[in-house]
Coordinates of C-alpha atoms (C1' of nucleotides) in Angstrom, one line a residue:
Chain A
M1 CA -42.4 -11.8 67.3
V2 CA -39.7 -14.5 67.4
E3 CA -39.7 -16.4 64.3
R4 CA -39.1 -20.4 64.7
V5 CA -35.4 -21.7 64.4
E6 CA -35.5 -24.4 62.4
T7 CA -31.7 -24.6 62.5
M8 CA -31.5 -25.2 66.7
V9 CA -29.7 -27.7 67.0
R10 CA -28.8 -28.9 71.0
I11 CA -25.6 -30.3 71.8
P12 CA -24.0 -31.2 74.8
V13 CA -20.9 -28.8 75.9
E14 CA -18.2 -31.8 75.5
Q15 CA -18.5 -32.0 71.8
R16 CA -19.5 -28.4 70.8
R17 CA -16.0 -27.6 72.7
R18 CA -14.3 -30.8 70.7
Q19 CA -16.0 -28.8 67.8
L20 CA -14.9 -25.2 68.7
V21 CA -11.3 -26.8 69.1
A22 CA -11.5 -27.6 66.1
A23 CA -12.9 -25.0 63.8
A24 CA -10.0 -22.8 65.8
F25 CA -7.1 -25.1 64.3
T26 CA -8.1 -24.8 61.0
V27 CA -8.9 -20.7 61.2
I28 CA -5.1 -20.9 62.5
A29 CA -3.7 -22.8 59.7
T30 CA -5.7 -20.7 57.4
R31 CA -5.8 -17.2 58.8
G32 CA -3.1 -17.1 61.2
L33 CA -3.4 -16.7 65.0
A34 CA -3.7 -12.8 64.7
A35 CA -7.3 -13.7 62.5
T36 CA -8.6 -16.0 65.0
S37 CA -11.3 -14.1 66.7
A38 CA -14.0 -15.7 68.2
R39 CA -16.2 -14.9 65.7
A40 CA -14.0 -16.1 63.2
V41 CA -14.0 -20.3 65.0
V42 CA -18.0 -19.7 65.5
A43 CA -17.9 -18.7 61.5
E44 CA -15.6 -21.9 60.9
A45 CA -18.0 -23.8 63.2
G46 CA -21.3 -23.0 61.8
M47 CA -22.8 -21.7 65.1
S48 CA -23.5 -18.5 67.2
L49 CA -21.3 -16.0 69.2
A50 CA -23.1 -17.1 72.6
S51 CA -22.0 -21.0 72.3
F52 CA -18.6 -20.2 72.1
H53 CA -18.9 -18.2 75.7
Y54 CA -21.3 -21.3 77.1
A55 CA -18.7 -23.5 75.8
F56 CA -15.8 -21.5 77.1
T57 CA -15.0 -18.8 79.6
S58 CA -13.0 -17.0 77.4
R59 CA -10.9 -16.7 74.0
E60 CA -7.5 -18.4 76.2
E61 CA -9.3 -20.9 77.7
L62 CA -10.2 -22.4 74.1
L63 CA -6.6 -22.0 73.0
E64 CA -5.2 -23.3 75.9
M65 CA -7.5 -26.4 75.6
L66 CA -6.4 -26.5 71.8
I67 CA -2.6 -26.8 72.7
T68 CA -2.3 -29.3 75.0
E69 CA -5.0 -31.2 72.4
V70 CA -2.9 -31.1 70.0
T71 CA 0.2 -32.0 71.3
D72 CA -1.1 -34.2 73.4
G73 CA -1.9 -35.8 69.2
E74 CA 0.6 -35.2 68.5
Q75 CA 2.2 -38.7 66.3
A76 CA 5.6 -39.5 65.5
A77 CA 5.3 -38.5 61.9
V78 CA 9.3 -39.2 61.9
L79 CA 9.1 -42.6 62.3
P80 CA 11.0 -45.0 58.9
Q81 CA 8.7 -47.9 58.6
E82 CA 11.2 -50.8 56.8
L83 CA 14.1 -51.4 59.6
A84 CA 15.2 -54.6 58.3
G85 CA 19.4 -54.3 57.3
K86 CA 19.5 -50.4 56.9
T87 CA 22.4 -48.6 58.0
L88 CA 21.9 -45.9 60.8
E89 CA 21.9 -43.4 59.0
E90 CA 20.1 -44.7 56.3
L91 CA 17.2 -44.9 58.8
L92 CA 18.0 -41.4 59.8
I93 CA 17.8 -40.2 56.5
E94 CA 14.1 -42.2 55.9
G95 CA 12.8 -40.6 59.3
L96 CA 13.6 -36.8 58.6
T97 CA 12.1 -37.7 55.1
G98 CA 9.4 -39.1 55.7
Y99 CA 8.8 -35.7 57.9
L100 CA 9.8 -33.3 55.5
E101 CA 7.0 -34.9 53.6
H102 CA 4.6 -34.7 56.5
L103 CA 5.6 -30.9 56.4
R104 CA 4.8 -30.4 53.2
A105 CA 1.5 -32.7 52.6
D106 CA 0.3 -30.3 55.2
P107 CA 2.4 -27.3 55.6
L108 CA -0.3 -25.2 56.9
R109 CA -0.6 -27.5 59.9
E110 CA 2.8 -27.1 61.4
Q111 CA 2.3 -23.0 60.8
A112 CA -0.3 -23.2 63.1
M113 CA 1.8 -25.7 65.6
L114 CA 5.2 -23.1 65.1
E115 CA 2.6 -19.8 65.7
L116 CA 0.5 -21.2 68.6
T117 CA 4.3 -22.5 70.2
Q118 CA 5.2 -18.9 69.9
Y119 CA 1.6 -17.8 72.1
A120 CA 2.4 -19.8 74.3
I121 CA 6.2 -18.6 75.0
R122 CA 4.6 -15.0 75.7
S123 CA 0.9 -16.2 77.3
Q124 CA 1.0 -19.5 78.8
P125 CA 4.4 -20.7 79.1
E126 CA 3.5 -24.5 81.0
L127 CA 1.7 -25.2 77.5
A128 CA 4.8 -24.6 75.6
Q129 CA 6.9 -26.4 77.9
H130 CA 4.5 -29.1 77.6
Q131 CA 4.7 -29.3 73.8
Y132 CA 8.4 -29.4 73.6
R133 CA 8.3 -32.2 76.2
R134 CA 6.4 -34.2 73.8
Y135 CA 8.5 -33.4 70.7
R136 CA 11.8 -34.2 72.7
E137 CA 9.7 -37.1 73.6
I138 CA 8.3 -38.3 69.8
A139 CA 12.3 -37.7 69.5
A140 CA 13.9 -39.9 71.8
A141 CA 11.9 -43.0 71.1
A142 CA 13.0 -42.7 67.5
L143 CA 16.6 -42.5 67.7
Q144 CA 16.7 -45.4 70.5
L145 CA 14.2 -47.2 67.8
A146 CA 17.1 -46.9 65.6
A147 CA 20.3 -47.2 67.3
S148 CA 18.7 -50.3 68.9
E149 CA 17.5 -52.1 65.2
T150 CA 21.1 -50.9 63.6
G151 CA 23.4 -52.2 66.6
T152 CA 24.2 -49.1 67.5
R153 CA 24.9 -47.0 70.7
W154 CA 24.4 -43.5 71.0
Q155 CA 27.5 -41.7 72.7
V156 CA 25.8 -38.9 74.1
P157 CA 23.4 -39.0 76.9
L158 CA 20.2 -39.9 74.7
G159 CA 17.8 -36.9 76.1
T160 CA 21.3 -34.8 74.5
V161 CA 20.7 -36.0 71.1
A162 CA 16.6 -35.9 71.1
R163 CA 17.0 -32.1 72.2
L164 CA 19.5 -31.9 68.9
L165 CA 17.0 -34.0 66.7
V166 CA 14.3 -31.6 67.6
H167 CA 15.7 -28.6 67.0
V168 CA 17.2 -29.9 63.2
T169 CA 13.6 -30.8 62.6
D170 CA 12.4 -26.8 64.2
G171 CA 15.3 -25.9 61.8
L172 CA 13.8 -27.6 58.7
T173 CA 10.5 -26.6 59.2
L174 CA 11.5 -22.8 59.9
T175 CA 13.8 -22.9 56.8
W176 CA 11.5 -24.9 54.5
L177 CA 8.7 -22.9 55.3
V178 CA 10.4 -19.4 54.6
D179 CA 11.9 -20.9 50.9
R180 CA 10.1 -23.8 50.3
D181 CA 13.1 -25.1 48.5
D182 CA 12.8 -28.7 49.0
R183 CA 16.0 -29.7 47.4
A184 CA 17.8 -27.5 49.9
A185 CA 15.6 -29.2 52.8
R186 CA 16.7 -32.7 51.3
D187 CA 20.1 -31.8 51.1
A188 CA 20.5 -30.6 55.2
L189 CA 18.2 -33.4 56.0
A190 CA 21.0 -36.1 54.5
A191 CA 23.9 -33.9 55.9
A192 CA 21.8 -33.5 59.6
A193 CA 21.7 -37.4 59.1
R194 CA 24.8 -38.2 58.9
A195 CA 26.4 -35.4 61.0
L196 CA 23.9 -36.9 64.0
T197 CA 25.2 -41.1 62.7
A198 CA 29.0 -39.9 64.2
L199 CA 27.3 -39.3 67.9
A200 CA 26.9 -43.2 67.6
A201 CA 29.1 -45.5 67.7
P202 CA 28.5 -49.6 67.1
E203 CA 27.4 -51.4 70.2
P204 CA 29.5 -54.1 71.8
P205 CA 28.4 -57.4 71.7
T206 CA 25.5 -58.1 74.0
A207 CA 27.1 -59.6 76.9
P208 CA 29.4 -57.0 77.6
E209 CA 32.8 -58.7 78.7
P210 CA 35.0 -56.5 81.1
S211 CA 37.2 -54.6 79.0
P212 CA 41.0 -55.5 79.6
Q213 CA 41.8 -51.7 80.0
E214 CA 43.2 -52.7 83.7
Chain B
M1 CA -8.6 28.7 72.0
V2 CA -5.2 27.0 70.6
E3 CA -2.6 27.1 73.7
R4 CA 0.7 27.6 72.8
V5 CA 2.3 24.0 72.7
E6 CA 5.7 24.0 74.4
T7 CA 6.8 20.8 73.3
M8 CA 5.7 20.5 69.8
V9 CA 9.4 20.0 67.7
R10 CA 9.7 19.7 64.1
I11 CA 11.7 16.2 63.1
P12 CA 12.6 15.3 59.2
V13 CA 10.8 12.6 57.7
E14 CA 13.4 10.2 57.8
Q15 CA 15.1 11.0 61.3
R16 CA 11.4 10.0 62.3
R17 CA 10.9 6.8 60.8
R18 CA 14.3 5.8 62.2
Q19 CA 12.6 6.2 65.6
L20 CA 9.5 5.0 64.9
V21 CA 11.9 2.0 63.4
A22 CA 13.3 2.0 66.5
A23 CA 10.3 1.5 69.4
A24 CA 8.1 -0.9 67.2
F25 CA 11.3 -3.0 67.9
T26 CA 11.3 -2.1 71.8
V27 CA 7.3 -3.1 71.6
I28 CA 7.0 -6.1 69.7
A29 CA 10.1 -7.3 71.9
T30 CA 8.4 -6.5 75.0
R31 CA 4.8 -7.1 74.4
G32 CA 4.4 -9.3 71.4
L33 CA 3.6 -8.3 67.5
A34 CA 0.0 -8.3 68.5
A35 CA -0.5 -5.7 70.4
T36 CA 2.6 -3.5 68.2
S37 CA -0.3 -1.0 67.3
A38 CA 0.5 2.1 65.7
R39 CA -0.6 3.8 69.1
A40 CA 1.6 1.6 70.9
V41 CA 4.7 2.5 69.2
V42 CA 3.7 6.1 69.0
A43 CA 3.3 6.0 73.0
E44 CA 6.5 4.3 72.9
A45 CA 8.4 6.4 70.5
G46 CA 6.7 9.4 72.6
M47 CA 5.6 10.7 69.3
S48 CA 1.7 11.6 68.5
L49 CA -0.1 9.4 66.0
A50 CA -0.7 11.5 63.1
S51 CA 3.3 11.4 62.5
F52 CA 3.0 7.8 62.2
H53 CA 1.0 8.2 59.1
Y54 CA 2.9 11.2 58.3
A55 CA 6.2 8.9 57.7
F56 CA 4.5 5.8 57.1
T57 CA 1.1 5.3 54.8
S58 CA 0.6 1.6 56.9
R59 CA 1.5 -0.2 59.5
E60 CA 2.6 -2.5 56.8
E61 CA 4.4 0.0 55.4
L62 CA 6.6 0.1 59.4
L63 CA 6.5 -3.3 59.8
E64 CA 8.3 -4.0 56.3
M65 CA 11.4 -1.1 57.1
L66 CA 11.6 -2.9 60.2
I67 CA 12.1 -6.1 58.9
T68 CA 14.6 -4.9 56.1
E69 CA 16.5 -2.4 58.3
V70 CA 16.6 -5.6 61.2
T71 CA 18.0 -8.5 59.0
D72 CA 20.2 -6.1 56.8
G73 CA 21.8 -5.1 60.0
E74 CA 22.0 -9.2 61.5
Q75 CA 25.8 -8.9 62.6
A76 CA 27.6 -12.1 62.9
A77 CA 27.0 -13.1 66.9
V78 CA 28.3 -16.6 66.1
L79 CA 31.7 -15.9 65.0
P80 CA 34.8 -17.1 67.7
Q81 CA 37.1 -15.0 69.2
E82 CA 40.4 -16.5 69.8
L83 CA 40.8 -18.5 66.5
A84 CA 45.0 -20.2 67.1
G85 CA 45.6 -23.7 67.4
K86 CA 42.4 -24.9 68.1
T87 CA 40.3 -28.1 67.0
L88 CA 37.2 -27.3 64.4
E89 CA 35.0 -28.9 67.5
E90 CA 36.3 -26.7 70.0
L91 CA 35.8 -23.7 67.5
L92 CA 32.1 -24.9 66.7
I93 CA 31.5 -25.0 70.9
E94 CA 32.6 -21.7 71.2
G95 CA 30.7 -19.9 67.7
L96 CA 27.5 -21.9 69.6
T97 CA 28.2 -20.5 72.4
G98 CA 28.9 -17.5 71.8
Y99 CA 25.2 -17.6 70.4
L100 CA 23.9 -19.3 72.9
E101 CA 25.6 -15.7 75.2
H102 CA 23.6 -13.5 72.3
L103 CA 20.3 -15.7 73.0
R104 CA 20.8 -15.2 76.7
A105 CA 21.5 -11.4 77.0
D106 CA 19.0 -10.6 75.2
P107 CA 16.1 -13.2 74.5
L108 CA 13.7 -10.7 73.8
R109 CA 15.2 -9.3 71.3
E110 CA 15.7 -13.6 69.7
Q111 CA 12.0 -14.2 70.4
A112 CA 11.0 -10.5 68.6
M113 CA 12.8 -11.8 65.5
L114 CA 11.0 -14.8 65.5
E115 CA 7.8 -13.5 65.4
L116 CA 8.7 -11.4 62.1
T117 CA 9.5 -14.3 60.8
Q118 CA 6.1 -15.9 61.3
Y119 CA 4.4 -12.4 60.5
A120 CA 6.4 -12.1 57.3
I121 CA 6.0 -15.8 56.4
R122 CA 2.5 -15.3 56.2
S123 CA 2.3 -11.2 54.6
Q124 CA 5.7 -10.9 53.1
P125 CA 6.9 -13.6 51.7
E126 CA 9.8 -12.3 49.9
L127 CA 11.2 -10.4 53.1
A128 CA 11.1 -13.9 55.3
Q129 CA 13.6 -15.3 52.3
H130 CA 15.4 -12.4 52.2
Q131 CA 16.1 -13.1 56.4
Y132 CA 17.2 -16.6 56.1
R133 CA 19.4 -16.2 53.0
R134 CA 21.0 -13.5 55.7
Y135 CA 21.4 -16.2 58.5
R136 CA 23.0 -18.5 56.2
E137 CA 25.2 -16.6 54.9
I138 CA 26.2 -15.6 58.6
A139 CA 25.9 -19.0 59.4
A140 CA 28.1 -20.2 55.9
A141 CA 31.1 -17.3 56.6
A142 CA 31.4 -18.2 60.1
L143 CA 31.8 -21.9 58.6
Q144 CA 34.4 -21.3 56.3
L145 CA 36.4 -19.2 58.5
A146 CA 36.5 -22.5 61.5
A147 CA 37.2 -24.5 58.3
S148 CA 40.2 -22.8 56.5
E149 CA 41.4 -22.2 60.5
T150 CA 41.5 -25.1 61.6
G151 CA 42.7 -27.1 58.2
T152 CA 39.9 -28.5 57.5
R153 CA 37.3 -29.0 55.0
W154 CA 33.9 -29.6 54.4
Q155 CA 32.7 -32.8 52.8
V156 CA 29.0 -31.6 52.0
P157 CA 29.1 -28.3 49.7
L158 CA 28.9 -25.4 52.5
G159 CA 26.1 -24.0 51.4
T160 CA 24.3 -26.9 53.1
V161 CA 26.2 -27.0 56.1
A162 CA 25.5 -23.4 56.7
R163 CA 21.7 -24.4 56.1
L164 CA 22.3 -26.5 59.2
L165 CA 24.0 -24.5 61.1
V166 CA 21.1 -22.5 60.6
H167 CA 18.6 -25.2 61.6
V168 CA 20.8 -26.0 64.7
T169 CA 20.3 -21.9 66.2
D170 CA 16.9 -22.2 65.3
G171 CA 16.2 -25.1 66.6
L172 CA 18.2 -24.2 69.9
T173 CA 16.4 -20.5 70.1
L174 CA 13.1 -21.8 70.0
T175 CA 13.6 -24.6 72.7
W176 CA 15.5 -22.1 75.0
L177 CA 13.3 -19.5 74.7
V178 CA 10.4 -22.2 75.6
D179 CA 12.6 -23.5 78.8
R180 CA 15.2 -21.7 79.3
D181 CA 17.6 -25.1 80.4
D182 CA 21.1 -23.7 79.7
R183 CA 22.9 -27.0 80.5
A184 CA 20.6 -28.6 78.4
A185 CA 21.5 -25.8 75.9
R186 CA 24.9 -26.6 76.6
D187 CA 25.0 -30.3 76.0
A188 CA 22.7 -30.0 72.9
L189 CA 25.1 -27.2 71.4
A190 CA 28.1 -29.9 71.8
A191 CA 26.8 -32.7 70.4
A192 CA 26.0 -30.5 67.4
A193 CA 29.3 -29.7 67.3
R194 CA 30.5 -33.1 67.8
A195 CA 28.2 -33.8 64.9
L196 CA 29.2 -30.5 62.2
T197 CA 32.6 -31.9 62.8
A198 CA 31.8 -35.1 61.5
L199 CA 31.1 -33.5 58.2
A200 CA 34.6 -32.3 57.7
A201 CA 37.9 -33.9 56.8
P202 CA 41.4 -32.7 56.7
E203 CA 42.4 -30.5 54.0
P204 CA 44.8 -32.5 52.0
P205 CA 48.7 -30.0 51.5
T206 CA 48.2 -27.0 49.4
A207 CA 49.8 -27.8 46.7
P208 CA 47.2 -30.8 45.4
E209 CA 49.2 -33.7 44.0
P210 CA 47.5 -35.9 41.8
S211 CA 46.4 -38.5 43.5
P212 CA 47.5 -42.0 42.8
Q213 CA 44.1 -43.7 41.9
E214 CA 45.0 -44.7 38.3
Chain C
dC1 C1' -48.0 -34.5 80.3
dG2 C1' -45.8 -31.0 82.5
dC3 C1' -41.7 -28.5 84.3
dG4 C1' -36.9 -27.0 85.4
dA5 C1' -33.0 -27.3 83.5
dA6 C1' -29.9 -27.1 80.0
dC7 C1' -29.3 -24.8 75.9
dT8 C1' -28.5 -21.1 71.8
dG9 C1' -30.0 -16.8 68.9
dG10 C1' -29.4 -12.2 68.3
dG11 C1' -28.1 -8.5 70.3
dA12 C1' -26.0 -4.8 72.6
dC13 C1' -21.3 -2.6 75.3
dG14 C1' -17.0 -1.0 75.8
dA15 C1' -12.9 -0.6 74.3
dT16 C1' -9.4 -0.7 71.1
dC17 C1' -7.7 -1.1 66.1
dG18 C1' -6.0 1.6 62.0
dT19 C1' -6.4 5.4 58.9
dC20 C1' -8.3 9.8 58.3
dC21 C1' -8.6 15.1 58.5
dC22 C1' -7.7 19.4 59.5
dA23 C1' -6.7 23.2 62.3
dG24 C1' -2.6 25.3 63.5
dT25 C1' 2.8 26.2 64.2
dA26 C1' 6.7 26.6 63.4
dT27 C1' 10.6 27.4 59.6
dG28 C1' 13.7 28.5 55.1
dG29 C1' 13.6 29.9 50.9
dG30 C1' 12.8 34.1 48.6
Chain D
dC1 C1' 10.8 39.8 56.8
dC2 C1' 7.2 36.7 54.8
dC3 C1' 5.2 33.6 53.2
dA4 C1' 4.7 28.3 51.3
dT5 C1' 5.5 24.5 53.2
dA6 C1' 6.8 21.0 56.0
dC7 C1' 5.1 19.4 60.2
dT8 C1' 2.5 18.5 64.0
dG9 C1' -1.2 18.0 68.1
dG10 C1' -5.5 16.3 68.6
dG11 C1' -10.4 14.4 67.9
dA12 C1' -12.7 12.0 64.7
dC13 C1' -15.0 7.4 61.9
dG14 C1' -15.9 2.8 60.6
dA15 C1' -14.9 -1.8 61.7
dT16 C1' -13.4 -5.3 64.5
dC17 C1' -12.7 -7.0 68.5
dG18 C1' -13.6 -10.1 73.6
dT19 C1' -17.6 -10.2 76.7
dC20 C1' -21.9 -10.5 78.2
dC21 C1' -27.0 -10.7 78.5
dC22 C1' -31.6 -12.0 78.5
dA23 C1' -35.7 -13.6 76.0
dG24 C1' -36.6 -18.0 73.7
dT25 C1' -36.2 -23.3 72.8
dT26 C1' -36.0 -27.9 73.6
dC27 C1' -35.1 -31.5 76.3
dG28 C1' -35.0 -34.8 80.0
dC29 C1' -37.0 -36.2 84.4
dG30 C1' -40.1 -36.7 87.5

DNA sequence: CGCGAACTGGGACGATCGTCCCAGTATGGG
DNA sequence: CCCATACTGGGACGATCGTCCCAGTTCGCG
C-alpha cells in the first residue's frame, strides 16, 4: 500500500537541529516571528513536520536554541579595520559606519534579531539578558581598542560607555529600519561619534608620574 | 425561545471603537501583541465578538487606529520641570531621568509601544514612520528648550541631535526592559547627557556682532 | 545476514484564530 | 405610538496552529 519513497533521507538529529535553526532564522527574517510556525520552518528546511518534533520537543525549544546560537555567533561588525593614525572620533565614525553598512546590507537580519529580543523579553528573559551582555562585550572591546589605539582614555567606566554605545546602535537600527534614511543615519552617527569622543581624554604618559597636586 | 437579555447595552460606534482601542492596548501590554486576538480584546472590553466587527472591519484596522491614536497622544515625558539656573548637562540628565522614571513606572506601556513599532515596520510602514517623526518632534522640542534655557546653542543641526536623543532613549528602553538594571541605566544616562552636552556651545551675545575674522 | 534502534512520512487531534451571519432587541424620528 | 434602523448576542465556518502517533523504512552492529 505504501509506495516506495525515494526521497527519504536519514540525517542525524544534531545536524537536523542545525538545519531547522537556520531555516527558522530565515523564516523569521523574511516573514516575521509571528509567521514562524513549525510548518513554515520545516517547509523552509525541506523536511516533514515529524522531523521537527523528533529534533525538538516544542517550538519554544527551537527558538531557545536559535537565540542562543545566534547571539553566541554574533561578531563585532563594528570593528574598524585601518587603525593607524586616526583620531578617536574618526575611529568611532568608521566603526559606526561599518555597523550601518552591515545593517544596510542585511536589514532583515537585524530586524529578526530585534523580534527575537522582544520575544525573549517576554518568554525567556535570561536569553535576552545574555544577548545584551554579548552586545556590551563586543562594544566594550571595540571601545577599548579604539581608545588604546589613539592614546586616549575613557573618563567614564568602560562598561558605561559600552552600554551607551549599544543604545546608539540599537536606536540607529530601529530608526533606520523605520525610515531607511541613509543620510540622516550617517549624520546622527557622526554626531554620536563626536559626542562619545567627549567622554575620553588623552592618556597621560605611559609611566605615570605622581601628579603634583599635594 | 430567546430569554430576556438584561445586560444588553447600546453604545454608539465611535465610543465602542475607543473602548476597543483602549482594551487592545491593555491586552498588548499585558500579554503581548501575539496574544492580542479579537476575542482577547472584546473579553478585555467586556463586549461580544460581533461588536468588534461592527466597529472595525478587521483586526488590522483596529491596530492601525490604535497606533495612530497612541502615537498622536504621545507626550513629552522627557521635559524637565525646574529649568532655572541649571547647566545644559543637568537639564539633560533630568530629562533623561524623567524618561527613565516614566519607563520604570509603566514598563509594559513602553514594551507595548516597541511591539507596535515592530509590527508597524512589517505591516504598516507609514505608521511606523509617523511614530518616529513624532518622537523626534518631541525630542527636538525638549532639546531646543534646554539649549535656549541655558544660553547654549547646538553645534549640530537640531534634527540630528533629536535623532540621536531618540536613539538613546530607544536604547535605554530596550536595555532596561531586558535587564531592569536601574543603576546601570542611570550611569549610562548620565554619560549620554555628558556626551550630548559636547554637541552644544555657549550662545554668542544676543545681538550678533560681525566676527572679526576678516 | 538479520534485527533492534534510529529515523521519517503522513495523517490526525483539539484548540484557537479571523471573519461572518442572522435572529432578535432597543430606540428615535415621524 | 410605531416602525425602520442602529445595534447586539451567540453561534458557525474554514483555516491554521502546536503537538502527537504510528506504520513503515533504513542503518549500524552483532
